[in-house]
mmCIF file of C-alpha atoms in Angstrom:
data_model
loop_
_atom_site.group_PDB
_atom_site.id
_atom_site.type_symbol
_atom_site.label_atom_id
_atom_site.label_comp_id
_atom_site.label_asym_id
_atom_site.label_seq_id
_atom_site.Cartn_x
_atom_site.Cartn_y
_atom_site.Cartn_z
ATOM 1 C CA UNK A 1 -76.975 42.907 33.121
ATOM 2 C CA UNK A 2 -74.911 44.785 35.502
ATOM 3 C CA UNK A 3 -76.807 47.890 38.172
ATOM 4 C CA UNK A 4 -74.537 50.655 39.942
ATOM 5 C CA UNK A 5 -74.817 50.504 43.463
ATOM 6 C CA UNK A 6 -74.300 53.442 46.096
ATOM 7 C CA UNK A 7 -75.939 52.742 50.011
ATOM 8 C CA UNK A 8 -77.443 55.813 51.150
ATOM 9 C CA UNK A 9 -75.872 56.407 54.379
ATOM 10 C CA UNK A 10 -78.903 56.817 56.488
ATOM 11 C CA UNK A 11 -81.069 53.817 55.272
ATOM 12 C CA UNK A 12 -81.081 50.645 57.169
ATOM 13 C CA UNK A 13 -79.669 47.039 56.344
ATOM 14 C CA UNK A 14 -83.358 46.491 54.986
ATOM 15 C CA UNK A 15 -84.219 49.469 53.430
ATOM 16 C CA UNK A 16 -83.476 51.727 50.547
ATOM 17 C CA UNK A 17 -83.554 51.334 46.958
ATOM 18 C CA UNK A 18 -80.683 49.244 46.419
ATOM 19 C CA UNK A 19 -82.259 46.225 48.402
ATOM 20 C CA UNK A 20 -84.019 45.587 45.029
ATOM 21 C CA UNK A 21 -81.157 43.960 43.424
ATOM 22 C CA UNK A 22 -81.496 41.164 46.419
ATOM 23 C CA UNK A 23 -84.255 39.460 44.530
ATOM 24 C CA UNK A 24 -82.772 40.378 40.878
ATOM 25 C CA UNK A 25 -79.729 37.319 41.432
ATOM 26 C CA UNK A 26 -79.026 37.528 37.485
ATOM 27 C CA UNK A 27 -77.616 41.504 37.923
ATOM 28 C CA UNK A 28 -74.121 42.172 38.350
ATOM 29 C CA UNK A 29 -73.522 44.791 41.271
ATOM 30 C CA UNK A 30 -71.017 47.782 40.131
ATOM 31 C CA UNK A 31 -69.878 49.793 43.132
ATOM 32 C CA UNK A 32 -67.252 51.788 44.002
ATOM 33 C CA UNK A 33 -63.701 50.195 44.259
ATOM 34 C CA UNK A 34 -62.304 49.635 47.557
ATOM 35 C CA UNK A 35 -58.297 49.093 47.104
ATOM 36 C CA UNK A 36 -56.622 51.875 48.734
ATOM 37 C CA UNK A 37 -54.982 53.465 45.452
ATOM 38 C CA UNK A 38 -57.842 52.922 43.366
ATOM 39 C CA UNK A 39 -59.734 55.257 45.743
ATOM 40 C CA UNK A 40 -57.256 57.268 45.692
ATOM 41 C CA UNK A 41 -57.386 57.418 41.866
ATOM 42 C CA UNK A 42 -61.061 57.969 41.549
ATOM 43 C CA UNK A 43 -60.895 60.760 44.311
ATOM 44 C CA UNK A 44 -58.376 62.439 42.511
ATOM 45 C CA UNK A 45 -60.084 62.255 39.236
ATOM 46 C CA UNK A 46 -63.215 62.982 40.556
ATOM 47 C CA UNK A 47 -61.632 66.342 41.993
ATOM 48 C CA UNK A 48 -60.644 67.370 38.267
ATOM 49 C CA UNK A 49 -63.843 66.312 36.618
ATOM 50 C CA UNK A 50 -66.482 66.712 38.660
ATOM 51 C CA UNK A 51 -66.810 70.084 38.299
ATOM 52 C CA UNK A 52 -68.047 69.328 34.807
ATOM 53 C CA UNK A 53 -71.221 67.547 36.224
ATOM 54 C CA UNK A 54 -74.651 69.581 37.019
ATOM 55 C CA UNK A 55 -75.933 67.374 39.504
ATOM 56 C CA UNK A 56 -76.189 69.175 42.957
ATOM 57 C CA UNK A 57 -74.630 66.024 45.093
ATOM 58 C CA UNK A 58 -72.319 63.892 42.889
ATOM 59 C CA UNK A 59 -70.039 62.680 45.639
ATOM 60 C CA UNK A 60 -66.407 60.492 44.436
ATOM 61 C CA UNK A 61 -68.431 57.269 45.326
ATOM 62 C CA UNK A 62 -71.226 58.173 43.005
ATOM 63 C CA UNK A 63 -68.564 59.606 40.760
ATOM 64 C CA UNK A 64 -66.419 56.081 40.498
ATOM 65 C CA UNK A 65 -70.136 54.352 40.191
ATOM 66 C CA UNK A 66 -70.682 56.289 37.106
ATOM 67 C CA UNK A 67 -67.660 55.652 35.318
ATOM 68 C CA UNK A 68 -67.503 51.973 35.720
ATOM 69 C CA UNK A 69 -71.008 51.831 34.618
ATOM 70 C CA UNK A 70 -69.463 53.989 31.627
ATOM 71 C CA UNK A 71 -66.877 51.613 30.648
ATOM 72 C CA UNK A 72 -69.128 48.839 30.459
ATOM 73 C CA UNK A 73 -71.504 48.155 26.980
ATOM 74 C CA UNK A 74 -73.492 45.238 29.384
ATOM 75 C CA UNK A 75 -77.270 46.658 29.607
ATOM 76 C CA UNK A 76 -77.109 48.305 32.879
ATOM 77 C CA UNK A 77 -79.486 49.621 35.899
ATOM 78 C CA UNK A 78 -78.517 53.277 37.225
ATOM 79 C CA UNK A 79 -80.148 52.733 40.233
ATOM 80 C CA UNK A 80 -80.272 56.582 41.571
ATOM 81 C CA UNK A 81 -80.264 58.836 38.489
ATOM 82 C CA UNK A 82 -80.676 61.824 40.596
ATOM 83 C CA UNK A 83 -77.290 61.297 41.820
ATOM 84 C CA UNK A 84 -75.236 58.823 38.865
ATOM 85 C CA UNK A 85 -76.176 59.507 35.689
ATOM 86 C CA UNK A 86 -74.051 61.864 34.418
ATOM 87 C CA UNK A 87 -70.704 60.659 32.676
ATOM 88 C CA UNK A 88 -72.167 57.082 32.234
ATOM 89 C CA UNK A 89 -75.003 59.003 29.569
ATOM 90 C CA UNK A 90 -72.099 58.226 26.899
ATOM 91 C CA UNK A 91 -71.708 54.526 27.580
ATOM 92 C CA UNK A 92 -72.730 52.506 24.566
ATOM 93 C CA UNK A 93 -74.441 49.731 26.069
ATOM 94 C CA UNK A 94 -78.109 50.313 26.730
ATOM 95 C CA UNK A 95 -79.722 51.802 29.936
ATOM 96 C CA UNK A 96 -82.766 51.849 32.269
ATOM 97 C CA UNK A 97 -82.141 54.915 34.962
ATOM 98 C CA UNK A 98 -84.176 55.074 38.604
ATOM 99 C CA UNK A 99 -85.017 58.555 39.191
ATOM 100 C CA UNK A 100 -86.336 59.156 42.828
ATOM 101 C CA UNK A 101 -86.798 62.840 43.451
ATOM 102 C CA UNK A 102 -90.705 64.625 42.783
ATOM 103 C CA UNK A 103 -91.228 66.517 39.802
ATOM 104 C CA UNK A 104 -90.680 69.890 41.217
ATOM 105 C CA UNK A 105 -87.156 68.953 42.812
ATOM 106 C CA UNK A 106 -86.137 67.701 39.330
ATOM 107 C CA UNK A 107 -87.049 71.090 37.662
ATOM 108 C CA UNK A 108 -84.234 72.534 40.359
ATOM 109 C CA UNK A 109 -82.059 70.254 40.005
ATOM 110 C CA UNK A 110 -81.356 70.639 36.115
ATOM 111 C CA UNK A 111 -82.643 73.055 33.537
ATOM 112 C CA UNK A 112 -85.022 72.483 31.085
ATOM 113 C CA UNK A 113 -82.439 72.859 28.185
ATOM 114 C CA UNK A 114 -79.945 69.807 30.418
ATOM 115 C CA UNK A 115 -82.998 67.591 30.890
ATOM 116 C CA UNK A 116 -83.631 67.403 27.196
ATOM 117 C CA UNK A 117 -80.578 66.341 26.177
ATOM 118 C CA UNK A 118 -79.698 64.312 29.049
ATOM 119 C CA UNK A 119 -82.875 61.712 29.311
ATOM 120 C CA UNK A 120 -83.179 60.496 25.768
ATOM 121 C CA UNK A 121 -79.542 59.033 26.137
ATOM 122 C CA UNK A 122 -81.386 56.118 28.527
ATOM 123 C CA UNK A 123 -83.340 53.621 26.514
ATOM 124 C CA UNK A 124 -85.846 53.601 29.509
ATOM 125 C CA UNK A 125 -86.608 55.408 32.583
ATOM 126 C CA UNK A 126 -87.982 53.924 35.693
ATOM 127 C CA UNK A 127 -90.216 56.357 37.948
ATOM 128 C CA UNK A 128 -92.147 55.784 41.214
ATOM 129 C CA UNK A 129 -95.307 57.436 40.916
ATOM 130 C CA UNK A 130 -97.837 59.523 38.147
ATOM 131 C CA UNK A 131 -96.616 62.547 39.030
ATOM 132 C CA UNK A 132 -92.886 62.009 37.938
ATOM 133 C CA UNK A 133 -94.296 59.637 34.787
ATOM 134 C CA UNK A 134 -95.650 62.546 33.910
ATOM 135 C CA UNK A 135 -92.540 64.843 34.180
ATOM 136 C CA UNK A 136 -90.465 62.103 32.044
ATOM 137 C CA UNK A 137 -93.082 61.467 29.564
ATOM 138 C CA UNK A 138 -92.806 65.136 28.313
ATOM 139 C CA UNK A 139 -89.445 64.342 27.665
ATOM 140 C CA UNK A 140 -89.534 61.049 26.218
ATOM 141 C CA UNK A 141 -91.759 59.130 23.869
ATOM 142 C CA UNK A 142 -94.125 57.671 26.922
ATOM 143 C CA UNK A 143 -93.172 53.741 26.090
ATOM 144 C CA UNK A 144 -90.102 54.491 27.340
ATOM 145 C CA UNK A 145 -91.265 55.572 30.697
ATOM 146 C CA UNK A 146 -92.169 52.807 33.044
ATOM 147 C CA UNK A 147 -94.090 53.489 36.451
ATOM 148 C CA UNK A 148 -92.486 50.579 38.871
ATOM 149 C CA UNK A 149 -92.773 51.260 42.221
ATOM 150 C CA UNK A 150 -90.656 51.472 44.881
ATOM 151 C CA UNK A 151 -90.309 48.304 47.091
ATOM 152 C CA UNK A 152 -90.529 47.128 50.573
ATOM 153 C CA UNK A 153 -89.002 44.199 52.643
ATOM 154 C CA UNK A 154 -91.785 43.097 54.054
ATOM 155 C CA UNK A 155 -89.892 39.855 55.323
ATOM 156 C CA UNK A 156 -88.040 42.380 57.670
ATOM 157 C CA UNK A 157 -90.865 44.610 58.229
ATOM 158 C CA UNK A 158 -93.161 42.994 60.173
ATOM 159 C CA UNK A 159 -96.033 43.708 62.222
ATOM 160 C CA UNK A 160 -95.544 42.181 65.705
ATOM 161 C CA UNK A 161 -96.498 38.515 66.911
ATOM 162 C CA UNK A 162 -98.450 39.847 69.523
ATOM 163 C CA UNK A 163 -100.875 42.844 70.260
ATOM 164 C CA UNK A 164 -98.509 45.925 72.116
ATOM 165 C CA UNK A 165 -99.022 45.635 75.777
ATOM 166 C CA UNK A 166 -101.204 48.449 76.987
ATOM 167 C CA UNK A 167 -98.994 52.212 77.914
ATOM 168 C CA UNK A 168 -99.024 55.540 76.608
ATOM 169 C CA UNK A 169 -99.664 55.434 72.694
ATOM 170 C CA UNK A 170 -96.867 56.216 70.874
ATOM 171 C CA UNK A 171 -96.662 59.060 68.154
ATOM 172 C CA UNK A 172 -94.046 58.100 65.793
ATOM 173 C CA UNK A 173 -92.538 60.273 63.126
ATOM 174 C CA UNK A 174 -89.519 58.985 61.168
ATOM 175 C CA UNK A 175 -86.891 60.713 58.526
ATOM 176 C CA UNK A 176 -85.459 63.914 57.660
ATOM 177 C CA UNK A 177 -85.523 63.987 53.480
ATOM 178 C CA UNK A 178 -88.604 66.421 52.693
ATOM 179 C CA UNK A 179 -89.671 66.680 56.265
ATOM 180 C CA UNK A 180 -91.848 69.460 57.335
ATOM 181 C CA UNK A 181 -90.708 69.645 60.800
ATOM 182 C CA UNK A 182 -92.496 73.160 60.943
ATOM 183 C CA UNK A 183 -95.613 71.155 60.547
ATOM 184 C CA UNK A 184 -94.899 68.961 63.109
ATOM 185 C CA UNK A 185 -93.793 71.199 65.600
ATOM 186 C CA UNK A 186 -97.173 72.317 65.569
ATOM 187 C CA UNK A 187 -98.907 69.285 65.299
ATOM 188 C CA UNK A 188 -96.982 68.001 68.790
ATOM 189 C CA UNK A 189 -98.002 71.590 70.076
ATOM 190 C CA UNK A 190 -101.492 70.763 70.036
ATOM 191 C CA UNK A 191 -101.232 66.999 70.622
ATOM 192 C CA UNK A 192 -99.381 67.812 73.828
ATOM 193 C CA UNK A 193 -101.968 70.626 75.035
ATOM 194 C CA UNK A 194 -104.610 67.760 74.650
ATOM 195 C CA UNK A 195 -103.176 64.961 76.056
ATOM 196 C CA UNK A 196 -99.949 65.978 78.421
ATOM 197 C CA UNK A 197 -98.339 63.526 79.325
ATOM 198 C CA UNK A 198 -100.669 60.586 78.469
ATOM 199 C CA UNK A 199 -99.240 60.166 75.191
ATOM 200 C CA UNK A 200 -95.346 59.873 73.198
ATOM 201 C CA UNK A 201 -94.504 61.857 71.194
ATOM 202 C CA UNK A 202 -91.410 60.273 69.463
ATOM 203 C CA UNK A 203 -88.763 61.579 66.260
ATOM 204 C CA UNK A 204 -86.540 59.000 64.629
ATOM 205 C CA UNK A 205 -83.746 61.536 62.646
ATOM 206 C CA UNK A 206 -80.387 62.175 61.164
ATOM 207 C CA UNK A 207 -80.813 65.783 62.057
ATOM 208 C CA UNK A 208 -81.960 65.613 66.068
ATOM 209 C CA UNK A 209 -79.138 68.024 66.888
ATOM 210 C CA UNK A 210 -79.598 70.516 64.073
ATOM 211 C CA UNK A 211 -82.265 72.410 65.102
ATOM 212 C CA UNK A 212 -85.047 72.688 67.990
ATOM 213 C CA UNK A 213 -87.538 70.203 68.804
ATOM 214 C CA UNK A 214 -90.793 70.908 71.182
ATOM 215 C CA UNK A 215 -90.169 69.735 74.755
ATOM 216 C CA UNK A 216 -92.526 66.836 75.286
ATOM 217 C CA UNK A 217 -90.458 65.299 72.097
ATOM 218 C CA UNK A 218 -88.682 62.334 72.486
ATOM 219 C CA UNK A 219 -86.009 62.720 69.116
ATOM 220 C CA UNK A 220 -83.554 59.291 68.179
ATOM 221 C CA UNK A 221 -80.821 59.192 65.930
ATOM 222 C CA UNK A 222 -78.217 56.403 65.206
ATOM 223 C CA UNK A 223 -80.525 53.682 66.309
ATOM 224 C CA UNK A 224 -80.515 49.994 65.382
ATOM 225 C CA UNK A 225 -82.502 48.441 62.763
ATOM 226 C CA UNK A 226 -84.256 46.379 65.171
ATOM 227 C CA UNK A 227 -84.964 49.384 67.580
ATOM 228 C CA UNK A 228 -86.896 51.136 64.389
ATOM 229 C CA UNK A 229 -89.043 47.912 63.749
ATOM 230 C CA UNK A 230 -90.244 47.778 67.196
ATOM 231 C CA UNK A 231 -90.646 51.444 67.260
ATOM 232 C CA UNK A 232 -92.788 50.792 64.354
ATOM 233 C CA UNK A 233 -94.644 47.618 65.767
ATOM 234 C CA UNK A 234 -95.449 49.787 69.283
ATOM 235 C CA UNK A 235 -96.654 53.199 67.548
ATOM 236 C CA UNK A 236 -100.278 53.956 67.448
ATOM 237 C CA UNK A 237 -99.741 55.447 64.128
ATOM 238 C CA UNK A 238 -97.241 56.837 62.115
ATOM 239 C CA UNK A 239 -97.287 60.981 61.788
ATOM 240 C CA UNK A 240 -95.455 62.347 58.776
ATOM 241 C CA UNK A 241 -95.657 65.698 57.588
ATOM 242 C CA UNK A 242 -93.958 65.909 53.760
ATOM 243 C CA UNK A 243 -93.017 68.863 52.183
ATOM 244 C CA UNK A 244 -92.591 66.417 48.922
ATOM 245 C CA UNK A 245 -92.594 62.704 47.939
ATOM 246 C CA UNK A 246 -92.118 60.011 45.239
ATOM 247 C CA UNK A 247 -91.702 57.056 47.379
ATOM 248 C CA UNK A 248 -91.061 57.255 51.250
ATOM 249 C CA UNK A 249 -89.427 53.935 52.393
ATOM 250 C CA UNK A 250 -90.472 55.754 56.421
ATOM 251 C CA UNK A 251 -93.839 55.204 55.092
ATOM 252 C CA UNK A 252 -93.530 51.657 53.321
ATOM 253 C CA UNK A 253 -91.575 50.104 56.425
ATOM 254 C CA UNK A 254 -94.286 51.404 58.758
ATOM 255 C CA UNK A 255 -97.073 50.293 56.766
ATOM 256 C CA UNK A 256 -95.374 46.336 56.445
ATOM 257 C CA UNK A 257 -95.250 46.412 60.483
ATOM 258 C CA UNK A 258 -99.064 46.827 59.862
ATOM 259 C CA UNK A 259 -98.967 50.543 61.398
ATOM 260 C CA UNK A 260 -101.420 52.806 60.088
ATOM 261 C CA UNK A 261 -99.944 56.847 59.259
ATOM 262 C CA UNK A 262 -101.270 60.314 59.299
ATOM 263 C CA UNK A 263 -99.675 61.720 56.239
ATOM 264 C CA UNK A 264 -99.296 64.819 53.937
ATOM 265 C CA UNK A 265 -101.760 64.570 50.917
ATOM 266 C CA UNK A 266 -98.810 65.084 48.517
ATOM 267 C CA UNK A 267 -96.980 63.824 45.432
ATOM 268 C CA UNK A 268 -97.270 60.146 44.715
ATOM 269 C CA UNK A 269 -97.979 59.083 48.702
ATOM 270 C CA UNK A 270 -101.929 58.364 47.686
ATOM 271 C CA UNK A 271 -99.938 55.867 44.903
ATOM 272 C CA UNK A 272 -98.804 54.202 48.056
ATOM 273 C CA UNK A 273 -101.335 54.356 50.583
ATOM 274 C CA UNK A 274 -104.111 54.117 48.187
ATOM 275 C CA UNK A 275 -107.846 54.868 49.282
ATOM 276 C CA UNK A 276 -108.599 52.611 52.163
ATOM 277 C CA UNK A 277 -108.060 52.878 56.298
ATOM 278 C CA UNK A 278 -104.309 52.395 55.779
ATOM 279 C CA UNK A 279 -103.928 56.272 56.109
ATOM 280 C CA UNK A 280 -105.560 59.144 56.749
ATOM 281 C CA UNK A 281 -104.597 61.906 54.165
ATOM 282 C CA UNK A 282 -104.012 65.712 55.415
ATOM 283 C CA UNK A 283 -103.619 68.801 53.213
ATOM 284 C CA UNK A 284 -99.952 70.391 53.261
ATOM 285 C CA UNK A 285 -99.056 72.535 55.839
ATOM 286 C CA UNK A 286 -102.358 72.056 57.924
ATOM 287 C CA UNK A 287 -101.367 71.381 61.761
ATOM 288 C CA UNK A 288 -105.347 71.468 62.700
ATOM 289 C CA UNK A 289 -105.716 68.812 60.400
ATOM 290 C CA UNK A 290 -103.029 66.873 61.251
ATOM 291 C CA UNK A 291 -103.952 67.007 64.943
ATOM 292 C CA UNK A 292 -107.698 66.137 64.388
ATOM 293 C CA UNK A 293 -106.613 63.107 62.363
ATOM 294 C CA UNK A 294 -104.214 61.732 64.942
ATOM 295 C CA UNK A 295 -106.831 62.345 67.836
ATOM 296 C CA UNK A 296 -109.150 60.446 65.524
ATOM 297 C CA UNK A 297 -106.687 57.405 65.162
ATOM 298 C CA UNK A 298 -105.925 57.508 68.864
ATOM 299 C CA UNK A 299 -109.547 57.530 69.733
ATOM 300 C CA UNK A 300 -109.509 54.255 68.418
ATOM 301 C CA UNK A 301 -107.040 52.267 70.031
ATOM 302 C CA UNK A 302 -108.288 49.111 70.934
ATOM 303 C CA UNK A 303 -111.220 48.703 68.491
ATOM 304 C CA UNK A 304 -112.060 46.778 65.617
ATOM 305 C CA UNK A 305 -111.745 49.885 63.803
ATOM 306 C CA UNK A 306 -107.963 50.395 64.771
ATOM 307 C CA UNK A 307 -107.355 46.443 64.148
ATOM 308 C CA UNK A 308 -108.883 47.205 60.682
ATOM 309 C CA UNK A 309 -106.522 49.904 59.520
ATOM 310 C CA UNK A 310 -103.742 47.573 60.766
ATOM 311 C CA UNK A 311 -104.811 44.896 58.805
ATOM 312 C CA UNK A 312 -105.210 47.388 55.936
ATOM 313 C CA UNK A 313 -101.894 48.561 56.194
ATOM 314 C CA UNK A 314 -99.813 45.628 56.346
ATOM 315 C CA UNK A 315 -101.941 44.669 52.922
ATOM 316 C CA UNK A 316 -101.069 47.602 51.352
ATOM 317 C CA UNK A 317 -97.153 47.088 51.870
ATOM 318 C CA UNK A 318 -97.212 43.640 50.537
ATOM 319 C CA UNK A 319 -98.631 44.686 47.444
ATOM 320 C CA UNK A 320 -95.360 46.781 47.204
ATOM 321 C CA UNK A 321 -92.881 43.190 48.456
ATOM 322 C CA UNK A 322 -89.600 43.723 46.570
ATOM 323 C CA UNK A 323 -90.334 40.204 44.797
ATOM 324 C CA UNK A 324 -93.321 41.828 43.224
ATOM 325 C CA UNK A 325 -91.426 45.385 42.019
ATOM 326 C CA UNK A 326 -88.225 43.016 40.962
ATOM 327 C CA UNK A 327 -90.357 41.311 38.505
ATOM 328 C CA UNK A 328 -91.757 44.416 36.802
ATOM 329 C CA UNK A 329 -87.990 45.539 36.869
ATOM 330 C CA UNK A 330 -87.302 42.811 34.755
ATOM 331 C CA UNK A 331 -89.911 43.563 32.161
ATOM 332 C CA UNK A 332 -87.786 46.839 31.457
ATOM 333 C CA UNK A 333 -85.114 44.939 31.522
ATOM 334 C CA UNK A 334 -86.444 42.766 28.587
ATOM 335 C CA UNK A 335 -86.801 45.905 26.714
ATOM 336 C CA UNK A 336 -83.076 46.827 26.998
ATOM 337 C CA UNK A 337 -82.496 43.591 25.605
ATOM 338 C CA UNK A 338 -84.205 44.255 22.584
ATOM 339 C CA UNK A 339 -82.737 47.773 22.211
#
């Protein structure tokens, strides 16, 4: 068995899709090459033919991925379909593709007409959450769609030893991918005109220099892994308005450090933060809502109620542990086996 593998730039040592394969020792990674001319010869190549491929982002290193996955007839794991499944749809040897992206992102990023001829050439496709199974399975016989979710390292994400010392609470809000920063804006608008100064209001980001952030915002980018754990460990709560989601590894990492999260009522995040005190679900788009949920969460600090929904939350992550999600990814694999 042999799975492509491309790091997304902005994930950290412990996060991101990829980390799956850690606890799947039996796979054979495929990445890109690293000798000097045989980048050279996949960039070069990938200049002529990429052109050919739909996909939106299809960079060389996803490009190189793709054909070594091609070349091989092993059974094989496309990890990020969204992004590598293109040239390696005419390998022989069968396939289980990862697709990552929410239903309505999908229908932009290929037409209906591409989609139909492009999924049935996998033997099985992996999704995240209903809403995508749903997507696939009106392309696909629905056997051959498997709901796995995505996984956490909850050995890595951890919630702290010891209760946070006393200080402002902390208002964390982490990522960039489906973001509705409009949202927040307005949610720290109203936080700050309620409590000044007596709480943080704090943005970890890959984009804090691309556009304007409200003034009592504290906005990170480039920091450690170990700086985003204790960011997580310290924060009150976690506050993240979504424009879209599948699976949001922000979400999964803060729930393991046993940190509860306002967040957007969308896509497949009730698949993840199911019913219980973990989260507190707001509709899309609703600042008032938002605000009034994280008031409610801070109102709580230091009661059994708040100890409760950290409890909850840390709960809720393990039952997402990569050990857990690599042994249901090895039931597809089975059925690649018997293709």
């Amino acid at each position: 068995m042999i799975a492509s593998v491309v790091r997304v730039p902005w994930h950290t040592a412990h996060g991101g899709y990829d980390r799956l394969l850690d606890h799947l020792p039996e796979v054979r990674r495929i990445a890109p090459p690293r000798h000097p001319s045989a980048r050279w010869a996949f960039t070069t190549a990938h200049r002529a033919l990429a052109p050919r491929c739909p996909l939106p982002f299809y960079p060389a290193e996803h490009f190189a991925t793709d054909l070594r996955v091609l070349a091989s007839r092993q059974p094989a794991h496309v990890l990020y379909g969204d992004e590598q499944f293109w040239f390696s749809r005419h390998r022989i040897g069968p396939t289980a593709v990862t697709y990552h992206q929410p239903p309505d992102r999908l229908a932009r990023l290929l037409p209906t007409k591409v989609w139909r001829s492009l999924v049935p050439r996998a033997e099985q496709i992996i999704v995240l959450d209903p809403h995508q199974q749903a997507f696939f399975c009106d392309l696909l016989p629905p056997e051959r769609v498997h709901l796995v979710p995505h996984g956490v390292d909850t050995a890595a994400f951890t919630p702290a030893d010891a209760p946070t010392q006393p200080g402002r609470p902390l208002v964390l809000t982490v990522g960039w991918w489906l973001r509705d920063f409009h949202t927040l804006d307005a949610v720290h608008n109203l936080l700050h005109r309620r409590h000044g100064q007596d709480i943080e209001l704090t943005v970890v980001t890959r984009q804090a220099t691309s556009r304007p952030w409200h003034p009592a915002a504290h906005v990170l980018e480039g920091i450690s892994e170990q700086e985003l754990i204790a960011l997580h460990r310290r924060a009150a709560f976690l506050l993240l308005p979504l424009t879209g989601a599948s699976a949001n590894n922000a979400l999964l990492e803060a729930l393991a450090c046993g940190t509860p999260a306002v967040v957007t009522d969308i896509g497949g995040i009730r698949h993840y933060t199911g019913q219980g005190p973990a989260a507190i679900h707001v509709p899309p788009c609703d600042a008032a809502a938002a605000a009034d949920a994280a008031d409610k969460l801070l109102a709580e600090l230091g009661t059994a109620d708040h100890t409760v929904r950290r409890a909850a939350a840390r709960a809720r992550a393990e039952s997402f542990a990569w050990p857990r999600v690599a042994d249901e990814v090895r039931g597809v694999y089975q059925l690649l086996g018997e293709a």
